[in-house]
Coordinates of C-alpha atoms in Angstrom, one line a residue:
M480 CA 20.0 38.1 83.5
Q481 CA 21.5 37.0 80.2
G482 CA 19.9 35.2 77.3
D483 CA 18.5 35.4 73.8
M484 CA 14.9 36.2 72.9
K485 CA 13.6 35.6 69.3
N486 CA 10.1 36.3 68.0
S487 CA 9.1 36.6 64.4
T488 CA 5.4 37.1 64.8
K489 CA 4.5 39.1 67.9
T490 CA 4.9 42.8 68.6
L491 CA 6.2 43.6 72.1
M492 CA 4.4 46.5 73.8
D493 CA 6.3 47.0 77.1
N494 CA 8.7 49.5 78.6
S495 CA 11.6 47.4 80.1
T496 CA 14.1 48.5 82.8
F497 CA 17.3 46.5 83.0
D498 CA 19.6 46.4 86.1
G499 CA 21.7 43.4 85.3
K500 CA 23.1 41.9 82.1
L501 CA 20.8 41.4 79.2
T502 CA 21.2 40.5 75.5
V503 CA 18.1 40.5 73.3
D504 CA 18.0 39.7 69.6
F505 CA 15.0 40.5 67.5
D506 CA 14.9 38.3 64.4
G507 CA 12.2 39.5 62.0
A508 CA 10.3 41.0 64.8
A509 CA 8.7 44.3 65.7
W510 CA 9.2 45.8 69.2
K511 CA 7.4 48.8 70.6
G512 CA 8.9 49.9 73.8
D513 CA 11.8 51.8 75.5
L514 CA 15.2 50.7 76.7
D515 CA 16.2 52.1 80.1
V516 CA 19.5 50.9 81.4
V517 CA 19.7 51.8 85.1
S518 CA 22.8 49.8 85.8
G519 CA 24.6 46.8 84.4
T520 CA 24.7 46.2 80.6
A521 CA 22.1 45.6 77.9
T522 CA 22.5 44.9 74.2
I523 CA 19.6 45.0 71.7
G524 CA 20.0 43.3 68.3
L525 CA 17.8 44.0 65.3
K526 CA 18.2 41.7 62.3
N527 CA 16.2 40.3 59.3
E528 CA 13.9 43.3 58.8
S529 CA 13.2 43.9 62.5
L530 CA 11.7 47.2 63.6
W531 CA 12.1 48.9 67.0
T532 CA 9.9 51.9 67.8
G533 CA 10.9 53.6 71.1
F534 CA 13.7 55.5 72.8
A535 CA 16.9 54.5 74.7
K536 CA 18.2 55.8 78.0
G537 CA 21.5 55.0 79.7
T538 CA 24.4 53.1 78.3
G539 CA 22.8 50.2 76.4
D540 CA 24.2 49.0 73.1
V541 CA 22.2 48.7 69.9
N542 CA 23.1 46.6 66.9
I543 CA 21.2 47.1 63.6
D544 CA 21.8 45.0 60.6
A545 CA 21.4 45.9 56.9
T546 CA 17.7 45.2 56.8
S547 CA 16.4 46.6 60.1
R548 CA 15.2 50.0 61.4
W549 CA 15.0 51.9 64.6
N550 CA 12.3 54.6 64.8
V551 CA 13.5 56.9 67.7
T552 CA 10.5 58.4 69.5
K553 CA 12.3 60.9 71.8
D554 CA 15.8 62.1 72.8
S555 CA 18.0 59.1 73.4
M556 CA 21.4 58.1 74.8
L557 CA 23.4 54.9 74.1
G558 CA 26.7 53.3 74.7
T559 CA 27.4 52.0 71.2
L560 CA 25.3 52.1 68.1
A561 CA 26.4 49.6 65.5
L562 CA 24.6 50.5 62.3
D563 CA 25.4 48.4 59.3
A564 CA 25.2 49.6 55.7
G565 CA 21.5 49.5 54.7
G566 CA 20.3 49.8 58.3
V567 CA 18.2 52.9 59.2
V568 CA 17.9 55.0 62.3
S569 CA 15.1 57.6 62.0
L570 CA 14.7 60.6 64.2
A571 CA 11.6 61.8 62.3
G572 CA 9.0 63.2 64.6
T573 CA 9.4 64.1 68.2
A574 CA 13.0 62.9 68.7
K575 CA 15.6 65.6 68.4
T576 CA 19.0 64.4 69.7
L577 CA 20.7 61.0 69.7
T578 CA 23.9 60.8 71.8
M579 CA 26.2 57.8 71.9
N580 CA 29.6 57.1 73.2
K581 CA 30.6 55.2 70.0
L582 CA 29.2 55.0 66.4
A583 CA 30.2 51.8 64.7
G584 CA 28.9 49.0 62.5
N585 CA 29.7 47.3 59.2
G586 CA 29.9 49.8 56.4
G587 CA 27.7 52.6 57.8
G588 CA 23.9 53.0 57.5
T589 CA 21.5 55.9 57.1
F590 CA 20.1 58.5 59.5
V591 CA 16.7 60.0 58.7
M592 CA 16.4 63.5 60.2
D593 CA 14.1 66.5 60.5
L594 CA 16.5 69.3 59.8
H595 CA 15.6 73.0 60.1
Y596 CA 17.9 75.9 59.4
N597 CA 18.1 78.4 62.2
G598 CA 21.3 80.3 62.0
N599 CA 25.0 79.2 62.0
D600 CA 25.6 78.5 65.7
V601 CA 26.6 74.9 66.2
D602 CA 25.9 75.1 70.0
A603 CA 22.3 76.1 69.3
Y604 CA 21.8 73.0 67.2
R605 CA 23.7 70.7 69.5
N606 CA 21.8 71.9 72.6
G607 CA 18.4 71.4 70.9
A608 CA 17.6 75.1 70.7
T609 CA 16.8 75.1 66.9
N610 CA 14.1 72.3 66.7
S611 CA 16.5 70.5 64.3
D612 CA 17.7 66.9 64.8
F613 CA 21.3 66.4 66.0
L614 CA 23.7 63.4 66.4
I615 CA 26.6 63.3 68.9
A616 CA 29.1 60.4 68.8
K617 CA 32.3 60.8 70.9
E618 CA 34.0 57.8 69.2
G619 CA 33.8 55.9 65.9
N620 CA 35.4 53.4 63.7
G621 CA 35.7 55.4 60.5
N622 CA 32.6 54.2 58.7
T623 CA 30.8 56.5 56.2
Y624 CA 27.2 57.3 57.0
K625 CA 24.4 58.8 54.9
V626 CA 21.8 61.5 55.9
D627 CA 18.3 61.6 54.5
L628 CA 16.1 64.6 55.1
T629 CA 12.4 64.2 55.9
A630 CA 9.6 66.0 54.1
D631 CA 9.2 68.2 57.2
S632 CA 12.7 69.5 56.9
S633 CA 13.2 73.2 56.0
V634 CA 16.1 75.2 54.6
D635 CA 14.2 78.4 54.3
G636 CA 16.6 81.4 54.7
M637 CA 19.7 79.5 53.7
V638 CA 22.1 81.3 51.4
V639 CA 25.6 80.6 50.2
G640 CA 27.7 80.4 53.3
S641 CA 24.8 79.2 55.6
K642 CA 25.5 76.2 57.8
L643 CA 22.8 73.7 59.0
Y644 CA 24.6 71.6 61.6
F645 CA 23.4 68.0 62.2
A646 CA 26.2 66.1 63.9
T647 CA 29.3 66.3 66.1
T648 CA 31.7 63.3 66.1
G649 CA 35.1 62.5 67.5
A650 CA 37.9 63.8 65.3
N651 CA 38.3 61.6 62.2
S652 CA 36.3 58.9 63.9
S653 CA 33.0 58.7 61.9
I654 CA 32.5 60.1 58.5
F655 CA 29.6 61.7 56.6
K656 CA 30.8 61.9 53.0
V657 CA 32.1 65.4 52.3
N658 CA 30.5 67.0 49.2
D659 CA 27.8 64.3 49.2
A660 CA 24.6 65.8 47.8
V661 CA 21.6 65.7 50.1
Q662 CA 18.2 66.2 48.6
L663 CA 15.4 68.0 50.3
K664 CA 12.1 66.9 48.9
S665 CA 9.8 69.9 48.3
Y666 CA 6.3 68.5 48.4
K667 CA 4.7 71.9 47.7
S668 CA 7.0 72.8 44.9
I669 CA 8.0 71.4 41.5
Y670 CA 11.7 71.4 42.3
D671 CA 13.7 69.6 45.1
K672 CA 16.5 71.6 46.7
S673 CA 20.0 70.2 47.0
L674 CA 22.6 70.8 49.7
V675 CA 26.1 69.3 50.2
V676 CA 27.8 67.8 53.4
K677 CA 30.8 69.7 54.8
K678 CA 32.7 69.4 58.0
E679 CA 34.9 71.7 60.2
T680 CA 36.8 71.4 63.5
D681 CA 35.0 72.5 66.6
S682 CA 36.7 75.6 68.1
T683 CA 33.9 76.7 70.5
G684 CA 36.0 76.0 73.6
S685 CA 33.3 73.6 74.9
A686 CA 33.7 69.9 75.8
Y687 CA 33.6 69.2 72.0
D688 CA 36.6 71.3 71.2
G689 CA 38.6 69.6 68.5
H690 CA 35.7 67.3 67.4
D691 CA 34.3 67.3 63.9
N692 CA 31.2 69.3 63.3
W693 CA 29.1 68.3 60.3
F694 CA 26.8 70.6 58.4
L695 CA 24.8 71.1 55.2
T696 CA 25.4 74.1 53.0
A697 CA 24.3 75.4 49.7
A698 CA 27.9 76.4 48.7
G699 CA 28.9 74.0 45.9
A700 CA 25.6 72.2 45.8
P701 CA 24.1 71.1 42.5
G702 CA 21.1 73.1 41.2
P703 CA 17.6 72.2 42.1
S704 CA 16.2 69.0 40.5
I705 CA 12.7 68.6 39.0
N706 CA 10.4 66.4 41.2
P707 CA 7.2 64.5 40.4
N708 CA 5.1 67.6 40.9
G709 CA 6.9 69.0 37.9
T710 CA 7.1 65.9 35.7
N711 CA 3.7 64.4 36.1
P712 CA 1.8 67.1 34.3
G713 CA 3.8 66.4 31.1
T714 CA 3.5 62.7 31.5
A715 CA -0.3 62.8 32.0
Y716 CA -0.6 65.0 28.8
A717 CA 1.6 62.6 26.9
T718 CA -0.6 59.7 28.1
A719 CA -3.7 61.5 26.9
L720 CA -2.3 61.8 23.4
S721 CA -1.3 58.1 23.5
I722 CA -4.9 57.1 24.3
W723 CA -6.4 59.5 21.8
R724 CA -4.0 58.5 19.0
D725 CA -5.8 55.2 18.5
E726 CA -4.7 53.6 15.2
D727 CA -8.1 52.3 14.2
T728 CA -8.9 50.6 10.9
L729 CA -11.9 49.5 8.9
L730 CA -11.3 45.9 9.8
K731 CA -11.3 46.6 13.5
R732 CA -14.3 48.9 13.3
L733 CA -16.7 46.9 11.1
G734 CA -15.0 43.5 10.4
E735 CA -15.3 42.1 6.9
L736 CA -18.0 44.4 5.6
R737 CA -18.3 42.4 2.4
Y738 CA -20.0 39.6 4.4
N739 CA -22.9 41.9 5.3
P740 CA -23.8 43.9 2.2
E741 CA -27.4 44.8 3.1
K742 CA -28.5 48.4 2.7
Q743 CA -28.0 49.5 6.3
G744 CA -26.9 48.2 9.7
V745 CA -26.2 48.9 13.4
W746 CA -23.1 47.7 15.1
A747 CA -21.3 47.7 18.4
R748 CA -17.9 46.7 19.6
L749 CA -15.8 46.4 22.8
V750 CA -12.1 47.2 23.0
N751 CA -9.7 46.2 25.8
K752 CA -6.1 47.1 25.6
R753 CA -3.0 47.6 27.6
L754 CA -0.4 50.3 26.9
E755 CA 3.1 50.6 28.4
R756 CA 5.9 53.0 28.0
D757 CA 9.4 53.3 29.4
G758 CA 11.7 56.3 29.7
E759 CA 11.1 59.9 30.7
H760 CA 7.3 59.8 30.3
S761 CA 6.8 56.2 31.4
F762 CA 3.3 55.0 32.1
S763 CA 1.2 51.8 32.0
G764 CA -2.5 51.2 32.0
N765 CA -5.5 49.2 30.9
Y766 CA -8.1 51.0 28.9
K767 CA -11.5 49.9 27.8
G768 CA -13.8 51.2 25.1
L769 CA -17.4 50.8 23.9
Q770 CA -18.5 52.1 20.5
V771 CA -21.9 51.9 18.8
G772 CA -22.8 53.0 15.3
W773 CA -25.2 53.0 12.4
D774 CA -24.7 53.2 8.7
K775 CA -26.6 53.2 5.4
E776 CA -25.7 52.0 2.0
K777 CA -25.8 54.0 -1.2
V778 CA -25.4 52.0 -4.4
T779 CA -23.7 53.7 -7.4
T780 CA -23.5 52.6 -11.0
N781 CA -19.8 53.0 -11.6
N782 CA -18.3 53.8 -8.2
G783 CA -19.2 50.8 -6.1
N784 CA -21.2 50.8 -2.9
W785 CA -20.8 53.6 -0.3
Y786 CA -21.6 53.1 3.4
Y787 CA -22.2 56.4 5.2
G788 CA -22.4 56.1 9.0
A789 CA -21.9 57.7 12.4
A790 CA -20.8 56.3 15.8
I791 CA -20.3 57.3 19.4
D792 CA -17.6 55.9 21.6
H793 CA -16.5 56.1 25.2
I794 CA -13.0 55.1 26.6
W795 CA -11.9 54.8 30.2
G796 CA -9.0 53.6 32.1
D797 CA -6.4 54.0 34.9
S798 CA -2.7 54.9 34.4
T799 CA 0.3 54.3 36.6
Y800 CA 3.3 56.7 36.3
S801 CA 6.8 56.4 37.6
A802 CA 5.9 58.8 40.5
G803 CA 2.1 58.9 40.5
I804 CA -1.2 57.6 39.2
G805 CA -3.9 58.9 36.9
N806 CA -7.1 58.2 35.1
Q807 CA -8.5 59.1 31.7
K808 CA -11.9 59.0 30.1
A809 CA -13.0 60.2 26.6
T810 CA -16.2 60.5 24.7
A811 CA -16.2 61.1 20.9
V812 CA -18.5 61.0 17.8
S813 CA -17.3 59.7 14.4
F814 CA -18.6 60.0 10.9
Y815 CA -17.4 57.7 8.2
G816 CA -17.7 56.9 4.5
T817 CA -16.7 53.5 3.2
N818 CA -16.5 52.6 -0.5
L819 CA -16.4 48.9 -1.5
R820 CA -15.9 47.8 -5.1
D821 CA -16.3 44.5 -6.9
S822 CA -12.7 44.6 -8.0
G823 CA -11.7 44.3 -4.3
H824 CA -10.6 47.9 -3.9
Y825 CA -11.9 49.9 -1.0
V826 CA -11.6 53.3 0.6
D827 CA -12.5 54.2 4.2
I828 CA -12.6 57.9 5.4
V829 CA -13.3 58.7 9.1
A830 CA -13.6 62.0 11.0
R831 CA -13.8 61.9 14.8
I832 CA -14.2 64.6 17.4
G833 CA -14.5 64.5 21.1
K834 CA -12.9 65.3 24.5
I835 CA -10.6 63.4 26.8
L836 CA -10.5 64.2 30.5
S837 CA -7.5 63.4 32.6
E838 CA -6.7 63.5 36.4
Y839 CA -3.4 62.6 38.2
D840 CA -1.9 62.5 41.6
S841 CA 1.8 62.7 42.1
S842 CA 3.7 60.8 44.8
Y843 CA 4.5 64.3 46.2
T844 CA 0.7 64.7 46.9
D845 CA -0.1 67.2 44.2
H846 CA -3.2 66.8 42.1
G847 CA -4.2 68.1 38.7
S848 CA -7.0 67.7 36.2
F849 CA -7.5 68.9 32.7
G850 CA -9.5 68.3 29.5
N851 CA -8.5 68.3 25.9
W852 CA -10.7 68.6 22.9
G853 CA -9.4 66.4 20.1
T854 CA -10.0 65.4 16.5
T855 CA -8.8 62.7 14.2
V856 CA -9.0 62.3 10.4
S857 CA -8.2 59.0 8.8
A858 CA -8.0 57.8 5.2
E859 CA -7.4 54.2 4.4
Y860 CA -7.1 52.4 1.0
G861 CA -6.7 48.7 0.3
R862 CA -7.4 45.9 -2.1
K863 CA -8.5 42.4 -1.5
Q864 CA -7.5 39.7 -4.0
M865 CA -8.2 36.0 -4.0
M866 CA -5.0 33.9 -4.4
N867 CA -7.2 30.8 -5.0
E868 CA -10.6 29.5 -3.9
D869 CA -9.6 29.4 -0.2
W870 CA -7.0 32.1 0.4
S871 CA -7.0 35.9 0.0
I872 CA -4.6 38.7 0.6
E873 CA -5.5 42.3 1.3
T874 CA -2.9 45.1 1.0
Q875 CA -3.5 48.3 2.9
G876 CA -2.2 51.8 3.3
Q877 CA -3.4 54.4 5.8
L878 CA -2.8 57.9 7.1
T879 CA -4.2 59.0 10.5
Y880 CA -3.9 62.6 11.7
S881 CA -4.7 63.3 15.4
Y882 CA -4.9 66.6 17.1
L883 CA -5.4 67.7 20.7
W884 CA -6.0 71.2 21.9
G885 CA -4.0 72.1 25.0
D886 CA -5.5 73.2 28.2
D887 CA -4.4 75.6 31.0
Y888 CA -5.1 74.7 34.6
T889 CA -3.8 75.1 38.2
T890 CA -2.8 72.2 40.3
R891 CA -3.8 71.7 43.9
N892 CA -0.5 73.1 45.1
G893 CA -0.8 76.2 43.0
A894 CA 1.5 75.3 40.0
K895 CA 0.2 76.7 36.7
V896 CA 0.3 74.4 33.8
H897 CA 0.1 75.4 30.1
Q898 CA -0.2 72.8 27.4
D899 CA 0.7 73.5 23.8
N900 CA -1.5 71.9 21.2
A901 CA -0.3 68.4 20.2
D902 CA -0.6 66.4 17.1
S903 CA 0.3 63.1 15.5
L904 CA 0.5 61.8 11.9
V905 CA 0.8 58.0 11.7
G906 CA 1.4 56.2 8.4
R907 CA 0.6 52.5 8.0
L908 CA 1.5 49.9 5.4
G909 CA 0.1 46.5 6.0
F910 CA -1.6 43.3 4.8
V911 CA -4.1 40.7 5.8
V912 CA -3.9 37.1 4.8
S913 CA -7.1 35.2 5.2
R914 CA -8.3 31.6 5.0
E915 CA -11.8 31.9 3.5
Y916 CA -14.7 29.5 4.1
D917 CA -17.7 29.9 1.8
S918 CA -19.7 26.9 3.0
P919 CA -22.6 27.1 3.8
A920 CA -23.2 29.8 1.1
N921 CA -25.2 32.0 3.4
K922 CA -22.6 31.9 6.3
P923 CA -19.2 32.9 5.0
H924 CA -16.5 33.2 7.5
R925 CA -12.7 33.4 7.7
V926 CA -9.7 33.5 10.0
Y927 CA -6.8 35.8 9.2
F928 CA -3.3 37.0 10.1
K929 CA -2.4 40.7 9.8
A930 CA 0.7 42.8 10.1
S931 CA 1.5 46.4 9.6
L932 CA 4.5 48.7 9.6
M933 CA 3.7 52.0 11.4
H934 CA 5.5 55.4 11.7
D935 CA 4.6 58.5 13.5
F936 CA 5.8 61.6 11.6
L937 CA 4.8 64.3 14.1
G938 CA 3.8 62.9 17.5
G939 CA 4.8 65.0 20.6
T940 CA 3.5 67.2 23.5
T941 CA 4.9 70.2 25.3
S942 CA 3.8 71.3 28.8
Q943 CA 5.1 74.3 30.8
I944 CA 4.8 74.2 34.5
T945 CA 5.2 77.4 36.5
D946 CA 5.6 77.5 40.3
G947 CA 6.2 81.1 41.4
S948 CA 9.4 82.3 39.9
K949 CA 10.4 78.7 38.8
S950 CA 9.3 77.0 35.7
F951 CA 9.9 73.7 33.9
T952 CA 9.1 72.7 30.3
G953 CA 8.5 69.1 29.6
Q954 CA 8.6 67.9 26.0
D955 CA 7.8 64.5 24.5
K956 CA 8.9 63.6 21.0
R957 CA 7.7 60.4 19.6
R958 CA 8.6 60.1 16.0
D959 CA 8.6 56.3 16.2
T960 CA 8.5 53.3 13.9
W961 CA 7.0 50.0 15.0
V962 CA 5.3 46.8 13.8
V963 CA 1.8 45.5 14.6
V964 CA 0.8 41.9 14.2
G965 CA -2.6 40.3 14.9
L966 CA -5.0 37.4 14.4
G967 CA -8.7 37.5 13.9
T968 CA -11.9 36.1 12.5
D969 CA -15.1 37.2 10.8
I970 CA -18.3 35.1 10.9
R971 CA -21.6 35.8 9.3
F972 CA -24.7 34.2 10.7
A973 CA -27.8 33.4 8.5
D974 CA -29.9 36.1 10.1
N975 CA -27.8 39.0 8.8
R976 CA -25.7 39.1 12.0
Q977 CA -21.9 39.3 11.7
F978 CA -19.5 38.7 14.5
Y979 CA -15.9 39.8 14.4
F980 CA -12.9 39.5 16.7
D981 CA -9.2 40.2 16.6
V982 CA -6.2 40.5 18.9
E983 CA -3.0 42.4 18.2
R984 CA 0.2 43.6 19.8
T985 CA 3.1 45.8 18.8
F986 CA 6.8 45.2 18.5
G987 CA 9.6 47.8 18.7
A988 CA 7.2 50.6 19.7
D989 CA 8.0 53.4 22.1
I990 CA 4.5 53.2 23.3
Q991 CA 3.9 49.5 23.5
T992 CA 0.5 47.9 23.0
K993 CA 0.9 44.7 25.0
Y994 CA -2.5 43.5 23.8
R995 CA -5.6 44.8 22.2
F996 CA -8.8 42.8 22.0
N997 CA -11.4 44.0 19.6
T998 CA -14.9 42.3 19.6
G999 CA -17.8 43.5 17.5
L1000 CA -21.3 42.6 16.2
R1001 CA -23.0 44.1 13.2
V1002 CA -26.7 43.6 12.4
A1003 CA -27.8 44.5 8.8
F1004 CA -31.3 45.1 7.7

C-alpha cells in the first residue's frame, strides 16, 4: 500500500503494523502511536509543526522538518532518520536508545536526552547498562547535530577526565560539534553546570571498532553559569525598591489645594500605573494603589496657611521577570505639612513609613518571599505665578529620599538570601503650565501640562545568594536621569468637593513608567 495521508486537526491514536510499502506525511498534525515495520518499507514524514509520540521498530524511515518533533516513548530502531535543522527528537522519559542505519537531514537538528554519568565505559552506555540515553548511527551525511540535556540529567561524580558517552556514529559520518558547550540545568541549585562535547575513535574491538564515540566532559568546559534561582532574588528586591520609590508630589496627592482652602478636609485617591524595565534586572508589572487621608489647617499671621495631615495607603500588583513571576503589596502611613502663601510660594514636607512584602517564583521552580520595612522623606518647594488672567506657571523643585531595610530569608530550595539595605535619592526640577477658569466664582477649575527632569543620585540594591559552598552577589545600580510629562485637571464643586486627575509617563528612564493614572477627591469642611 502506497499513498499520502494528511490531517491537520485530528490526533491519531493507533498502533500500526506495515508489511508492504507505505508513505505517510503528517502536515500540522499530531500522531500518537507506534511504527512497526515487519517487512517492506515505510516512510513517516513530519512537517509544519507536526508531533509524533511513540516508538519505531524495524527499518522504517522518518523525516522531520525544521518545525516538527518526535517524542520517543521507548527504545527504537530505524532505517534512516532525516532530521532537519530546528527539528527535535526527544528521548526524555522511558526511551533509552535510538539505533538507526543512517542519520541524515538538512543541516542537523537537536536531540533531547536524559544523560546520567556512570563511569567511563562506552560499552556500558551503549548497551543500556547506565540508565543514560544513547544514539547509534552507522552512517551519516556529515551534518552537525546538537544535544540538549533534560532537567532529569545528572553529572554527579564527574571530575576532569570523566567521560559521559551519548552516541556512536560511523567514522566522520555525523558530527556533534567538538568543544560545543552543553548546559545542564540545575533546578535545585543557583548555578547551571557546563560540559563540552568531545569525540574519540572506538577501540573496544567490538562491532563498532573504528567508529566515533561522542562524550561530554568537564575538561575545558566553561565555569558554571548563574541560573534564574540565583538571579530572581536580586530582581525581586530591585522591583520592590522601584515600587517603594514612588516620586509623589503635592499635586498628585491633593490636587490644587488652593481651590479648597477650608480649615480641614478628608481625601482619597486611586493610582494605577505600569512599570517596565529592560536589562539584567528586567521586570514589568501593573500596580494599583489606594490612599486616604485627613488634614487640618492652621492659619498664621506672617507665614501663610499650614495644612497638617496624615494618610494611609495600600499598593498591590503582579510582576513578570525574564525567568519568573512575582507579586508585591505594601502598606504605609504618611504624615505631611504643607504651607501655602498668598505670594504663590509653597512648601510640602512628607514623611512615610511602611512595609512592602514580595513573593516570587523562578522558572526553575524555586520560590522565595521576603518583607522590607521602608521609609521615605520628601521636601518640595514651588511658586505659582499668574502670567495673565487665564494662564499660570508653577516652578517646582523636590528631593525625595527613600530607604529600604534588607531582609534575610531562605528559599524553598534551601538557598539563603541576604539583602543589604537599599536607598534612593531622587531630585526633581519641573513646572506646571495651567489654563485657569474662574467662572463661576465658586467653582474654579483648570487644565494643565506638566514636565519634570528627574535624577536618582543613589538608587541601588545588593543581594547575596548562598547555595551550599556556592554564592552569587547581584547588584543593581540605577543612577539614572529621565523626564516625566503629564496632563491633568482640577475641578472644585460648589459644595466644597474637589476632583483632581492626571496622567503621566516617563521618557529616557531605566525604570519606565509607561503610564500612571492618578484620580482623587477632597472634601473640605
